[in-house]
Amino acid sequence: VLRAVAEDRLAQQAERHSQEVQELGRELEEARDRIAQLEAERRESRKQPSEGELRWQREALRLRDELMETRRAWRSSDTRGLIKRDKELRRLGLDARAIEDQARKSDLIE
């Protein structure tokens, strides 16, 4: 009788152990899948620029556009007209440099 009880308990323990092993196997597979997913996300995030990088890129593009506009205005300006304007400002006692610093370049070019 004791032997039958012991064999019965052993069979129950073996069944529980088998179920635990299967459950742990499933959890292990889920963990591996999650690791693979996180690794893929990490690789993808490395390709994407950070918010700071995007901010600097936008600022660089804005400055590039501003430089192009200034160069375009400078090329299309009449040098003689600029010299004449500076002489007139000096005659009036005005500081041409201060006026230029306060005004936009495109406003100063005729």
PDB file of N, CA and C in Angstrom:
ATOM      1  N   VAL A   1       0.839  -1.186   0.000  1.00  0.00           N
ATOM      2  CA  VAL A   1       0.000   0.000   0.000  1.00  0.00           C
ATOM      3  C   VAL A   1       0.880   1.245   0.000  1.00  0.00           C
ATOM      4  N   LEU A   2       1.910   1.264   0.856  1.00  0.00           N
ATOM      5  CA  LEU A   2       2.806   2.416   0.895  1.00  0.00           C
ATOM      6  C   LEU A   2       3.510   2.615  -0.438  1.00  0.00           C
ATOM      7  N   ARG A   3       3.848   1.516  -1.026  1.00  0.00           N
ATOM      8  CA  ARG A   3       4.514   1.616  -2.328  1.00  0.00           C
ATOM      9  C   ARG A   3       3.585   2.231  -3.355  1.00  0.00           C
ATOM     10  N   ALA A   4       2.347   1.863  -3.371  1.00  0.00           N
ATOM     11  CA  ALA A   4       1.374   2.407  -4.319  1.00  0.00           C
ATOM     12  C   ALA A   4       1.166   3.891  -4.074  1.00  0.00           C
ATOM     13  N   VAL A   5       1.112   4.300  -2.807  1.00  0.00           N
ATOM     14  CA  VAL A   5       0.950   5.722  -2.470  1.00  0.00           C
ATOM     15  C   VAL A   5       2.181   6.498  -2.933  1.00  0.00           C
ATOM     16  N   ALA A   6       3.362   5.936  -2.672  1.00  0.00           N
ATOM     17  CA  ALA A   6       4.611   6.599  -3.068  1.00  0.00           C
ATOM     18  C   ALA A   6       4.697   6.719  -4.587  1.00  0.00           C
ATOM     19  N   GLU A   7       4.297   5.647  -5.294  1.00  0.00           N
ATOM     20  CA  GLU A   7       4.319   5.693  -6.761  1.00  0.00           C
ATOM     21  C   GLU A   7       3.313   6.718  -7.278  1.00  0.00           C
ATOM     22  N   ASP A   8       2.173   6.821  -6.613  1.00  0.00           N
ATOM     23  CA  ASP A   8       1.156   7.791  -7.005  1.00  0.00           C
ATOM     24  C   ASP A   8       1.683   9.217  -6.814  1.00  0.00           C
ATOM     25  N   ARG A   9       2.309   9.464  -5.663  1.00  0.00           N
ATOM     26  CA  ARG A   9       2.886  10.797  -5.410  1.00  0.00           C
ATOM     27  C   ARG A   9       3.999  11.108  -6.412  1.00  0.00           C
ATOM     28  N   LEU A  10       4.805  10.133  -6.700  1.00  0.00           N
ATOM     29  CA  LEU A  10       5.887  10.314  -7.658  1.00  0.00           C
ATOM     30  C   LEU A  10       5.330  10.652  -9.039  1.00  0.00           C
ATOM     31  N   ALA A  11       4.266   9.998  -9.428  1.00  0.00           N
ATOM     32  CA  ALA A  11       3.641  10.274 -10.731  1.00  0.00           C
ATOM     33  C   ALA A  11       3.067  11.690 -10.753  1.00  0.00           C
ATOM     34  N   GLN A  12       2.448  12.122  -9.628  1.00  0.00           N
ATOM     35  CA  GLN A  12       1.900  13.467  -9.551  1.00  0.00           C
ATOM     36  C   GLN A  12       3.024  14.514  -9.626  1.00  0.00           C
ATOM     37  N   GLN A  13       4.115  14.246  -8.915  1.00  0.00           N
ATOM     38  CA  GLN A  13       5.252  15.166  -8.952  1.00  0.00           C
ATOM     39  C   GLN A  13       5.857  15.236 -10.357  1.00  0.00           C
ATOM     40  N   ALA A  14       5.951  14.106 -11.007  1.00  0.00           N
ATOM     41  CA  ALA A  14       6.480  14.076 -12.370  1.00  0.00           C
ATOM     42  C   ALA A  14       5.578  14.868 -13.303  1.00  0.00           C
ATOM     43  N   GLU A  15       4.270  14.754 -13.149  1.00  0.00           N
ATOM     44  CA  GLU A  15       3.314  15.501 -13.969  1.00  0.00           C
ATOM     45  C   GLU A  15       3.467  17.007 -13.732  1.00  0.00           C
ATOM     46  N   ARG A  16       3.540  17.391 -12.425  1.00  0.00           N
ATOM     47  CA  ARG A  16       3.719  18.815 -12.103  1.00  0.00           C
ATOM     48  C   ARG A  16       5.040  19.341 -12.666  1.00  0.00           C
ATOM     49  N   HIS A  17       6.067  18.540 -12.525  1.00  0.00           N
ATOM     50  CA  HIS A  17       7.380  18.929 -13.047  1.00  0.00           C
ATOM     51  C   HIS A  17       7.315  19.107 -14.567  1.00  0.00           C
ATOM     52  N   SER A  18       6.654  18.201 -15.241  1.00  0.00           N
ATOM     53  CA  SER A  18       6.517  18.287 -16.694  1.00  0.00           C
ATOM     54  C   SER A  18       5.767  19.558 -17.097  1.00  0.00           C
ATOM     55  N   GLN A  19       4.699  19.863 -16.363  1.00  0.00           N
ATOM     56  CA  GLN A  19       3.941  21.081 -16.660  1.00  0.00           C
ATOM     57  C   GLN A  19       4.780  22.340 -16.403  1.00  0.00           C
ATOM     58  N   GLU A  20       5.554  22.339 -15.318  1.00  0.00           N
ATOM     59  CA  GLU A  20       6.413  23.486 -15.005  1.00  0.00           C
ATOM     60  C   GLU A  20       7.478  23.675 -16.081  1.00  0.00           C
ATOM     61  N   VAL A  21       8.040  22.581 -16.535  1.00  0.00           N
ATOM     62  CA  VAL A  21       9.060  22.643 -17.592  1.00  0.00           C
ATOM     63  C   VAL A  21       8.456  23.218 -18.865  1.00  0.00           C
ATOM     64  N   GLN A  22       7.246  22.792 -19.227  1.00  0.00           N
ATOM     65  CA  GLN A  22       6.585  23.323 -20.416  1.00  0.00           C
ATOM     66  C   GLN A  22       6.297  24.816 -20.265  1.00  0.00           C
ATOM     67  N   GLU A  23       5.812  25.207 -19.084  1.00  0.00           N
ATOM     68  CA  GLU A  23       5.518  26.623 -18.825  1.00  0.00           C
ATOM     69  C   GLU A  23       6.789  27.459 -18.901  1.00  0.00           C
ATOM     70  N   LEU A  24       7.864  26.977 -18.294  1.00  0.00           N
ATOM     71  CA  LEU A  24       9.134  27.698 -18.361  1.00  0.00           C
ATOM     72  C   LEU A  24       9.658  27.780 -19.796  1.00  0.00           C
ATOM     73  N   GLY A  25       9.440  26.731 -20.566  1.00  0.00           N
ATOM     74  CA  GLY A  25       9.840  26.744 -21.974  1.00  0.00           C
ATOM     75  C   GLY A  25       9.079  27.816 -22.750  1.00  0.00           C
ATOM     76  N   ARG A  26       7.771  27.919 -22.495  1.00  0.00           N
ATOM     77  CA  ARG A  26       6.972  28.962 -23.158  1.00  0.00           C
ATOM     78  C   ARG A  26       7.453  30.361 -22.745  1.00  0.00           C
ATOM     79  N   GLU A  27       7.702  30.545 -21.443  1.00  0.00           N
ATOM     80  CA  GLU A  27       8.178  31.841 -20.958  1.00  0.00           C
ATOM     81  C   GLU A  27       9.530  32.188 -21.570  1.00  0.00           C
ATOM     82  N   LEU A  28      10.378  31.163 -21.714  1.00  0.00           N
ATOM     83  CA  LEU A  28      11.687  31.383 -22.331  1.00  0.00           C
ATOM     84  C   LEU A  28      11.532  31.826 -23.784  1.00  0.00           C
ATOM     85  N   GLU A  29      10.662  31.180 -24.521  1.00  0.00           N
ATOM     86  CA  GLU A  29      10.418  31.562 -25.920  1.00  0.00           C
ATOM     87  C   GLU A  29       9.866  32.979 -26.018  1.00  0.00           C
ATOM     88  N   GLU A  30       8.919  33.318 -25.114  1.00  0.00           N
ATOM     89  CA  GLU A  30       8.368  34.683 -25.106  1.00  0.00           C
ATOM     90  C   GLU A  30       9.459  35.703 -24.813  1.00  0.00           C
ATOM     91  N   ALA A  31      10.337  35.366 -23.871  1.00  0.00           N
ATOM     92  CA  ALA A  31      11.437  36.273 -23.530  1.00  0.00           C
ATOM     93  C   ALA A  31      12.381  36.447 -24.718  1.00  0.00           C
ATOM     94  N   ARG A  32      12.678  35.351 -25.401  1.00  0.00           N
ATOM     95  CA  ARG A  32      13.548  35.440 -26.590  1.00  0.00           C
ATOM     96  C   ARG A  32      12.902  36.275 -27.687  1.00  0.00           C
ATOM     97  N   ASP A  33      11.599  36.091 -27.902  1.00  0.00           N
ATOM     98  CA  ASP A  33      10.886  36.901 -28.896  1.00  0.00           C
ATOM     99  C   ASP A  33      10.938  38.378 -28.524  1.00  0.00           C
ATOM    100  N   ARG A  34      10.733  38.668 -27.238  1.00  0.00           N
ATOM    101  CA  ARG A  34      10.763  40.061 -26.771  1.00  0.00           C
ATOM    102  C   ARG A  34      12.155  40.651 -26.951  1.00  0.00           C
ATOM    103  N   ILE A  35      13.182  39.861 -26.665  1.00  0.00           N
ATOM    104  CA  ILE A  35      14.563  40.325 -26.865  1.00  0.00           C
ATOM    105  C   ILE A  35      14.799  40.649 -28.335  1.00  0.00           C
ATOM    106  N   ALA A  36      14.356  39.768 -29.221  1.00  0.00           N
ATOM    107  CA  ALA A  36      14.533  40.003 -30.650  1.00  0.00           C
ATOM    108  C   ALA A  36      13.797  41.270 -31.080  1.00  0.00           C
ATOM    109  N   GLN A  37      12.596  41.463 -30.556  1.00  0.00           N
ATOM    110  CA  GLN A  37      11.819  42.663 -30.894  1.00  0.00           C
ATOM    111  C   GLN A  37      12.534  43.926 -30.398  1.00  0.00           C
ATOM    112  N   LEU A  38      13.028  43.898 -29.166  1.00  0.00           N
ATOM    113  CA  LEU A  38      13.727  45.056 -28.614  1.00  0.00           C
ATOM    114  C   LEU A  38      15.024  45.343 -29.365  1.00  0.00           C
ATOM    115  N   GLU A  39      15.724  44.300 -29.764  1.00  0.00           N
ATOM    116  CA  GLU A  39      16.952  44.484 -30.545  1.00  0.00           C
ATOM    117  C   GLU A  39      16.632  45.140 -31.889  1.00  0.00           C
ATOM    118  N   ALA A  40      15.551  44.697 -32.526  1.00  0.00           N
ATOM    119  CA  ALA A  40      15.156  45.298 -33.799  1.00  0.00           C
ATOM    120  C   ALA A  40      14.787  46.775 -33.601  1.00  0.00           C
ATOM    121  N   GLU A  41      14.053  47.069 -32.529  1.00  0.00           N
ATOM    122  CA  GLU A  41      13.696  48.462 -32.240  1.00  0.00           C
ATOM    123  C   GLU A  41      14.938  49.301 -31.958  1.00  0.00           C
ATOM    124  N   ARG A  42      15.890  48.732 -31.252  1.00  0.00           N
ATOM    125  CA  ARG A  42      17.134  49.453 -30.945  1.00  0.00           C
ATOM    126  C   ARG A  42      17.918  49.755 -32.213  1.00  0.00           C
ATOM    127  N   ARG A  43      18.010  48.775 -33.096  1.00  0.00           N
ATOM    128  CA  ARG A  43      18.710  49.001 -34.368  1.00  0.00           C
ATOM    129  C   ARG A  43      18.008  50.081 -35.181  1.00  0.00           C
ATOM    130  N   GLU A  44      16.681  50.040 -35.192  1.00  0.00           N
ATOM    131  CA  GLU A  44      15.900  51.028 -35.942  1.00  0.00           C
ATOM    132  C   GLU A  44      16.068  52.421 -35.334  1.00  0.00           C
ATOM    133  N   SER A  45      16.102  52.492 -34.014  1.00  0.00           N
ATOM    134  CA  SER A  45      16.227  53.804 -33.361  1.00  0.00           C
ATOM    135  C   SER A  45      17.603  54.411 -33.603  1.00  0.00           C
ATOM    136  N   ARG A  46      18.607  53.591 -33.807  1.00  0.00           N
ATOM    137  CA  ARG A  46      19.941  54.118 -34.130  1.00  0.00           C
ATOM    138  C   ARG A  46      19.927  54.836 -35.476  1.00  0.00           C
ATOM    139  N   LYS A  47      19.083  54.381 -36.380  1.00  0.00           N
ATOM    140  CA  LYS A  47      18.999  54.997 -37.704  1.00  0.00           C
ATOM    141  C   LYS A  47      18.304  56.356 -37.638  1.00  0.00           C
ATOM    142  N   GLN A  48      17.402  56.531 -36.697  1.00  0.00           N
ATOM    143  CA  GLN A  48      16.630  57.762 -36.572  1.00  0.00           C
ATOM    144  C   GLN A  48      17.431  58.806 -35.785  1.00  0.00           C
ATOM    145  N   PRO A  49      17.468  60.053 -36.292  1.00  0.00           N
ATOM    146  CA  PRO A  49      18.174  61.097 -35.536  1.00  0.00           C
ATOM    147  C   PRO A  49      17.401  61.473 -34.271  1.00  0.00           C
ATOM    148  N   SER A  50      18.138  61.907 -33.270  1.00  0.00           N
ATOM    149  CA  SER A  50      17.500  62.310 -32.014  1.00  0.00           C
ATOM    150  C   SER A  50      16.826  63.671 -32.188  1.00  0.00           C
ATOM    151  N   GLU A  51      16.046  64.064 -31.199  1.00  0.00           N
ATOM    152  CA  GLU A  51      15.345  65.357 -31.248  1.00  0.00           C
ATOM    153  C   GLU A  51      16.350  66.500 -31.317  1.00  0.00           C
ATOM    154  N   GLY A  52      17.436  66.385 -30.590  1.00  0.00           N
ATOM    155  CA  GLY A  52      18.480  67.411 -30.638  1.00  0.00           C
ATOM    156  C   GLY A  52      19.111  67.514 -32.016  1.00  0.00           C
ATOM    157  N   GLU A  53      19.390  66.372 -32.626  1.00  0.00           N
ATOM    158  CA  GLU A  53      19.956  66.378 -33.980  1.00  0.00           C
ATOM    159  C   GLU A  53      18.994  67.001 -34.970  1.00  0.00           C
ATOM    160  N   LEU A  54      17.699  66.691 -34.833  1.00  0.00           N
ATOM    161  CA  LEU A  54      16.709  67.282 -35.726  1.00  0.00           C
ATOM    162  C   LEU A  54      16.654  68.798 -35.557  1.00  0.00           C
ATOM    163  N   ARG A  55      16.734  69.254 -34.308  1.00  0.00           N
ATOM    164  CA  ARG A  55      16.707  70.696 -34.040  1.00  0.00           C
ATOM    165  C   ARG A  55      17.898  71.375 -34.708  1.00  0.00           C
ATOM    166  N   TRP A  56      19.102  70.768 -34.586  1.00  0.00           N
ATOM    167  CA  TRP A  56      20.293  71.340 -35.216  1.00  0.00           C
ATOM    168  C   TRP A  56      20.191  71.315 -36.736  1.00  0.00           C
ATOM    169  N   GLN A  57      19.615  70.256 -37.281  1.00  0.00           N
ATOM    170  CA  GLN A  57      19.444  70.187 -38.735  1.00  0.00           C
ATOM    171  C   GLN A  57      18.517  71.289 -39.226  1.00  0.00           C
ATOM    172  N   ARG A  58      17.403  71.505 -38.495  1.00  0.00           N
ATOM    173  CA  ARG A  58      16.484  72.577 -38.890  1.00  0.00           C
ATOM    174  C   ARG A  58      17.161  73.940 -38.813  1.00  0.00           C
ATOM    175  N   GLU A  59      17.948  74.146 -37.770  1.00  0.00           N
ATOM    176  CA  GLU A  59      18.653  75.420 -37.620  1.00  0.00           C
ATOM    177  C   GLU A  59      19.676  75.603 -38.742  1.00  0.00           C
ATOM    178  N   ALA A  60      20.392  74.533 -39.080  1.00  0.00           N
ATOM    179  CA  ALA A  60      21.371  74.608 -40.170  1.00  0.00           C
ATOM    180  C   ALA A  60      20.678  74.926 -41.495  1.00  0.00           C
ATOM    181  N   LEU A  61      19.532  74.309 -41.753  1.00  0.00           N
ATOM    182  CA  LEU A  61      18.793  74.596 -42.989  1.00  0.00           C
ATOM    183  C   LEU A  61      18.283  76.032 -43.007  1.00  0.00           C
ATOM    184  N   ARG A  62      17.806  76.507 -41.867  1.00  0.00           N
ATOM    185  CA  ARG A  62      17.318  77.888 -41.792  1.00  0.00           C
ATOM    186  C   ARG A  62      18.456  78.866 -42.064  1.00  0.00           C
ATOM    187  N   LEU A  63      19.624  78.627 -41.466  1.00  0.00           N
ATOM    188  CA  LEU A  63      20.776  79.504 -41.682  1.00  0.00           C
ATOM    189  C   LEU A  63      21.269  79.427 -43.129  1.00  0.00           C
ATOM    190  N   ARG A  64      21.217  78.235 -43.699  1.00  0.00           N
ATOM    191  CA  ARG A  64      21.620  78.096 -45.112  1.00  0.00           C
ATOM    192  C   ARG A  64      20.710  78.914 -46.007  1.00  0.00           C
ATOM    193  N   ASP A  65      19.398  78.834 -45.749  1.00  0.00           N
ATOM    194  CA  ASP A  65      18.446  79.601 -46.544  1.00  0.00           C
ATOM    195  C   ASP A  65      18.653  81.106 -46.354  1.00  0.00           C
ATOM    196  N   GLU A  66      18.925  81.497 -45.120  1.00  0.00           N
ATOM    197  CA  GLU A  66      19.168  82.918 -44.851  1.00  0.00           C
ATOM    198  C   GLU A  66      20.425  83.391 -45.572  1.00  0.00           C
ATOM    199  N   LEU A  67      21.458  82.564 -45.570  1.00  0.00           N
ATOM    200  CA  LEU A  67      22.697  82.904 -46.268  1.00  0.00           C
ATOM    201  C   LEU A  67      22.459  83.027 -47.774  1.00  0.00           C
ATOM    202  N   MET A  68      21.693  82.098 -48.330  1.00  0.00           N
ATOM    203  CA  MET A  68      21.403  82.168 -49.767  1.00  0.00           C
ATOM    204  C   MET A  68      20.643  83.451 -50.105  1.00  0.00           C
ATOM    205  N   GLU A  69      19.676  83.810 -49.254  1.00  0.00           N
ATOM    206  CA  GLU A  69      18.909  85.033 -49.486  1.00  0.00           C
ATOM    207  C   GLU A  69      19.812  86.260 -49.417  1.00  0.00           C
ATOM    208  N   THR A  70      20.713  86.274 -48.450  1.00  0.00           N
ATOM    209  CA  THR A  70      21.634  87.405 -48.307  1.00  0.00           C
ATOM    210  C   THR A  70      22.592  87.481 -49.484  1.00  0.00           C
ATOM    211  N   ARG A  71      23.105  86.350 -49.912  1.00  0.00           N
ATOM    212  CA  ARG A  71      24.007  86.339 -51.076  1.00  0.00           C
ATOM    213  C   ARG A  71      23.291  86.812 -52.341  1.00  0.00           C
ATOM    214  N   ARG A  72      22.068  86.334 -52.496  1.00  0.00           N
ATOM    215  CA  ARG A  72      21.283  86.744 -53.668  1.00  0.00           C
ATOM    216  C   ARG A  72      21.065  88.268 -53.642  1.00  0.00           C
ATOM    217  N   ALA A  73      20.721  88.789 -52.481  1.00  0.00           N
ATOM    218  CA  ALA A  73      20.501  90.231 -52.359  1.00  0.00           C
ATOM    219  C   ALA A  73      21.797  90.998 -52.581  1.00  0.00           C
ATOM    220  N   TRP A  74      22.908  90.450 -52.078  1.00  0.00           N
ATOM    221  CA  TRP A  74      24.195  91.117 -52.242  1.00  0.00           C
ATOM    222  C   TRP A  74      24.607  91.159 -53.712  1.00  0.00           C
ATOM    223  N   ARG A  75      24.403  90.065 -54.410  1.00  0.00           N
ATOM    224  CA  ARG A  75      24.770  90.018 -55.837  1.00  0.00           C
ATOM    225  C   ARG A  75      23.922  90.968 -56.677  1.00  0.00           C
ATOM    226  N   SER A  76      22.676  91.102 -56.282  1.00  0.00           N
ATOM    227  CA  SER A  76      21.782  91.944 -57.084  1.00  0.00           C
ATOM    228  C   SER A  76      21.856  93.416 -56.689  1.00  0.00           C
ATOM    229  N   SER A  77      22.682  93.717 -55.675  1.00  0.00           N
ATOM    230  CA  SER A  77      22.759  95.118 -55.233  1.00  0.00           C
ATOM    231  C   SER A  77      23.672  95.932 -56.143  1.00  0.00           C
ATOM    232  N   ASP A  78      23.404  97.208 -56.170  1.00  0.00           N
ATOM    233  CA  ASP A  78      24.198  98.137 -56.965  1.00  0.00           C
ATOM    234  C   ASP A  78      25.258  98.748 -56.056  1.00  0.00           C
ATOM    235  N   THR A  79      26.509  98.458 -56.320  1.00  0.00           N
ATOM    236  CA  THR A  79      27.596  98.926 -55.464  1.00  0.00           C
ATOM    237  C   THR A  79      27.634 100.447 -55.398  1.00  0.00           C
ATOM    238  N   ARG A  80      27.468 101.087 -56.526  1.00  0.00           N
ATOM    239  CA  ARG A  80      27.489 102.550 -56.534  1.00  0.00           C
ATOM    240  C   ARG A  80      26.355 103.124 -55.690  1.00  0.00           C
ATOM    241  N   GLY A  81      25.212 102.482 -55.763  1.00  0.00           N
ATOM    242  CA  GLY A  81      24.073 102.938 -54.961  1.00  0.00           C
ATOM    243  C   GLY A  81      24.349 102.789 -53.469  1.00  0.00           C
ATOM    244  N   LEU A  82      25.010 101.689 -53.091  1.00  0.00           N
ATOM    245  CA  LEU A  82      25.361 101.482 -51.682  1.00  0.00           C
ATOM    246  C   LEU A  82      26.364 102.526 -51.198  1.00  0.00           C
ATOM    247  N   ILE A  83      27.351 102.828 -52.028  1.00  0.00           N
ATOM    248  CA  ILE A  83      28.337 103.843 -51.657  1.00  0.00           C
ATOM    249  C   ILE A  83      27.656 105.197 -51.508  1.00  0.00           C
ATOM    250  N   LYS A  84      26.773 105.508 -52.446  1.00  0.00           N
ATOM    251  CA  LYS A  84      26.028 106.778 -52.392  1.00  0.00           C
ATOM    252  C   LYS A  84      25.189 106.847 -51.109  1.00  0.00           C
ATOM    253  N   ARG A  85      24.547 105.763 -50.769  1.00  0.00           N
ATOM    254  CA  ARG A  85      23.724 105.721 -49.557  1.00  0.00           C
ATOM    255  C   ARG A  85      24.580 105.952 -48.314  1.00  0.00           C
ATOM    256  N   ASP A  86      25.749 105.295 -48.260  1.00  0.00           N
ATOM    257  CA  ASP A  86      26.633 105.461 -47.105  1.00  0.00           C
ATOM    258  C   ASP A  86      27.102 106.910 -46.979  1.00  0.00           C
ATOM    259  N   LYS A  87      27.436 107.552 -48.105  1.00  0.00           N
ATOM    260  CA  LYS A  87      27.868 108.954 -48.067  1.00  0.00           C
ATOM    261  C   LYS A  87      26.745 109.858 -47.579  1.00  0.00           C
ATOM    262  N   GLU A  88      25.527 109.581 -48.045  1.00  0.00           N
ATOM    263  CA  GLU A  88      24.385 110.395 -47.601  1.00  0.00           C
ATOM    264  C   GLU A  88      24.145 110.229 -46.103  1.00  0.00           C
ATOM    265  N   LEU A  89      24.270 109.016 -45.612  1.00  0.00           N
ATOM    266  CA  LEU A  89      24.093 108.778 -44.181  1.00  0.00           C
ATOM    267  C   LEU A  89      25.170 109.498 -43.368  1.00  0.00           C
ATOM    268  N   ARG A  90      26.427 109.458 -43.847  1.00  0.00           N
ATOM    269  CA  ARG A  90      27.507 110.164 -43.151  1.00  0.00           C
ATOM    270  C   ARG A  90      27.272 111.663 -43.144  1.00  0.00           C
ATOM    271  N   ARG A  91      26.771 112.175 -44.269  1.00  0.00           N
ATOM    272  CA  ARG A  91      26.473 113.596 -44.372  1.00  0.00           C
ATOM    273  C   ARG A  91      25.401 114.007 -43.352  1.00  0.00           C
ATOM    274  N   LEU A  92      24.447 113.086 -43.110  1.00  0.00           N
ATOM    275  CA  LEU A  92      23.381 113.364 -42.150  1.00  0.00           C
ATOM    276  C   LEU A  92      23.830 113.109 -40.699  1.00  0.00           C
ATOM    277  N   GLY A  93      25.037 112.577 -40.530  1.00  0.00           N
ATOM    278  CA  GLY A  93      25.549 112.311 -39.195  1.00  0.00           C
ATOM    279  C   GLY A  93      25.014 111.014 -38.598  1.00  0.00           C
ATOM    280  N   LEU A  94      24.519 110.125 -39.435  1.00  0.00           N
ATOM    281  CA  LEU A  94      23.978 108.854 -38.950  1.00  0.00           C
ATOM    282  C   LEU A  94      25.036 107.766 -39.041  1.00  0.00           C
ATOM    283  N   ASP A  95      24.933 106.794 -38.167  1.00  0.00           N
ATOM    284  CA  ASP A  95      25.853 105.665 -38.155  1.00  0.00           C
ATOM    285  C   ASP A  95      25.289 104.566 -39.062  1.00  0.00           C
ATOM    286  N   ALA A  96      25.903 104.392 -40.222  1.00  0.00           N
ATOM    287  CA  ALA A  96      25.413 103.410 -41.195  1.00  0.00           C
ATOM    288  C   ALA A  96      25.459 102.001 -40.636  1.00  0.00           C
ATOM    289  N   ARG A  97      26.486 101.690 -39.857  1.00  0.00           N
ATOM    290  CA  ARG A  97      26.634 100.341 -39.300  1.00  0.00           C
ATOM    291  C   ARG A  97      25.497 100.027 -38.316  1.00  0.00           C
ATOM    292  N   ALA A  98      25.152 100.979 -37.472  1.00  0.00           N
ATOM    293  CA  ALA A  98      24.067 100.767 -36.512  1.00  0.00           C
ATOM    294  C   ALA A  98      22.742 100.574 -37.230  1.00  0.00           C
ATOM    295  N   ILE A  99      22.517 101.327 -38.280  1.00  0.00           N
ATOM    296  CA  ILE A  99      21.272 101.181 -39.049  1.00  0.00           C
ATOM    297  C   ILE A  99      21.211  99.801 -39.698  1.00  0.00           C
ATOM    298  N   GLU A 100      22.336  99.361 -40.255  1.00  0.00           N
ATOM    299  CA  GLU A 100      22.368  98.044 -40.896  1.00  0.00           C
ATOM    300  C   GLU A 100      22.138  96.925 -39.878  1.00  0.00           C
ATOM    301  N   ASP A 101      22.687  97.084 -38.675  1.00  0.00           N
ATOM    302  CA  ASP A 101      22.521  96.054 -37.648  1.00  0.00           C
ATOM    303  C   ASP A 101      21.072  95.936 -37.197  1.00  0.00           C
ATOM    304  N   GLN A 102      20.331  97.030 -37.233  1.00  0.00           N
ATOM    305  CA  GLN A 102      18.950  97.027 -36.762  1.00  0.00           C
ATOM    306  C   GLN A 102      17.954  96.628 -37.849  1.00  0.00           C
ATOM    307  N   ALA A 103      18.326  96.796 -39.094  1.00  0.00           N
ATOM    308  CA  ALA A 103      17.399  96.515 -40.196  1.00  0.00           C
ATOM    309  C   ALA A 103      17.784  95.205 -40.881  1.00  0.00           C
ATOM    310  N   ARG A 104      16.811  94.614 -41.562  1.00  0.00           N
ATOM    311  CA  ARG A 104      17.098  93.415 -42.353  1.00  0.00           C
ATOM    312  C   ARG A 104      17.862  93.814 -43.611  1.00  0.00           C
ATOM    313  N   LYS A 105      18.725  92.942 -44.056  1.00  0.00           N
ATOM    314  CA  LYS A 105      19.531  93.236 -45.239  1.00  0.00           C
ATOM    315  C   LYS A 105      18.657  93.487 -46.466  1.00  0.00           C
ATOM    316  N   SER A 106      17.609  92.712 -46.613  1.00  0.00           N
ATOM    317  CA  SER A 106      16.768  92.877 -47.799  1.00  0.00           C
ATOM    318  C   SER A 106      16.061  94.220 -47.783  1.00  0.00           C
ATOM    319  N   ASP A 107      15.842  94.825 -46.595  1.00  0.00           N
ATOM    320  CA  ASP A 107      15.220  96.135 -46.518  1.00  0.00           C
ATOM    321  C   ASP A 107      16.186  97.239 -46.915  1.00  0.00           C
ATOM    322  N   LEU A 108      17.492  96.979 -46.714  1.00  0.00           N
ATOM    323  CA  LEU A 108      18.506  98.005 -47.015  1.00  0.00           C
ATOM    324  C   LEU A 108      18.869  98.061 -48.493  1.00  0.00           C
ATOM    325  N   ILE A 109      18.624  97.000 -49.210  1.00  0.00           N
ATOM    326  CA  ILE A 109      19.026  96.953 -50.618  1.00  0.00           C
ATOM    327  C   ILE A 109      17.877  97.461 -51.478  1.00  0.00           C
ATOM    328  N   GLU A 110      18.213  98.386 -52.320  1.00  0.00           N
ATOM    329  CA  GLU A 110      17.187  99.010 -53.164  1.00  0.00           C
ATOM    330  C   GLU A 110      16.961  98.239 -54.445  1.00  0.00           C
TER     331      GLU A 110
END
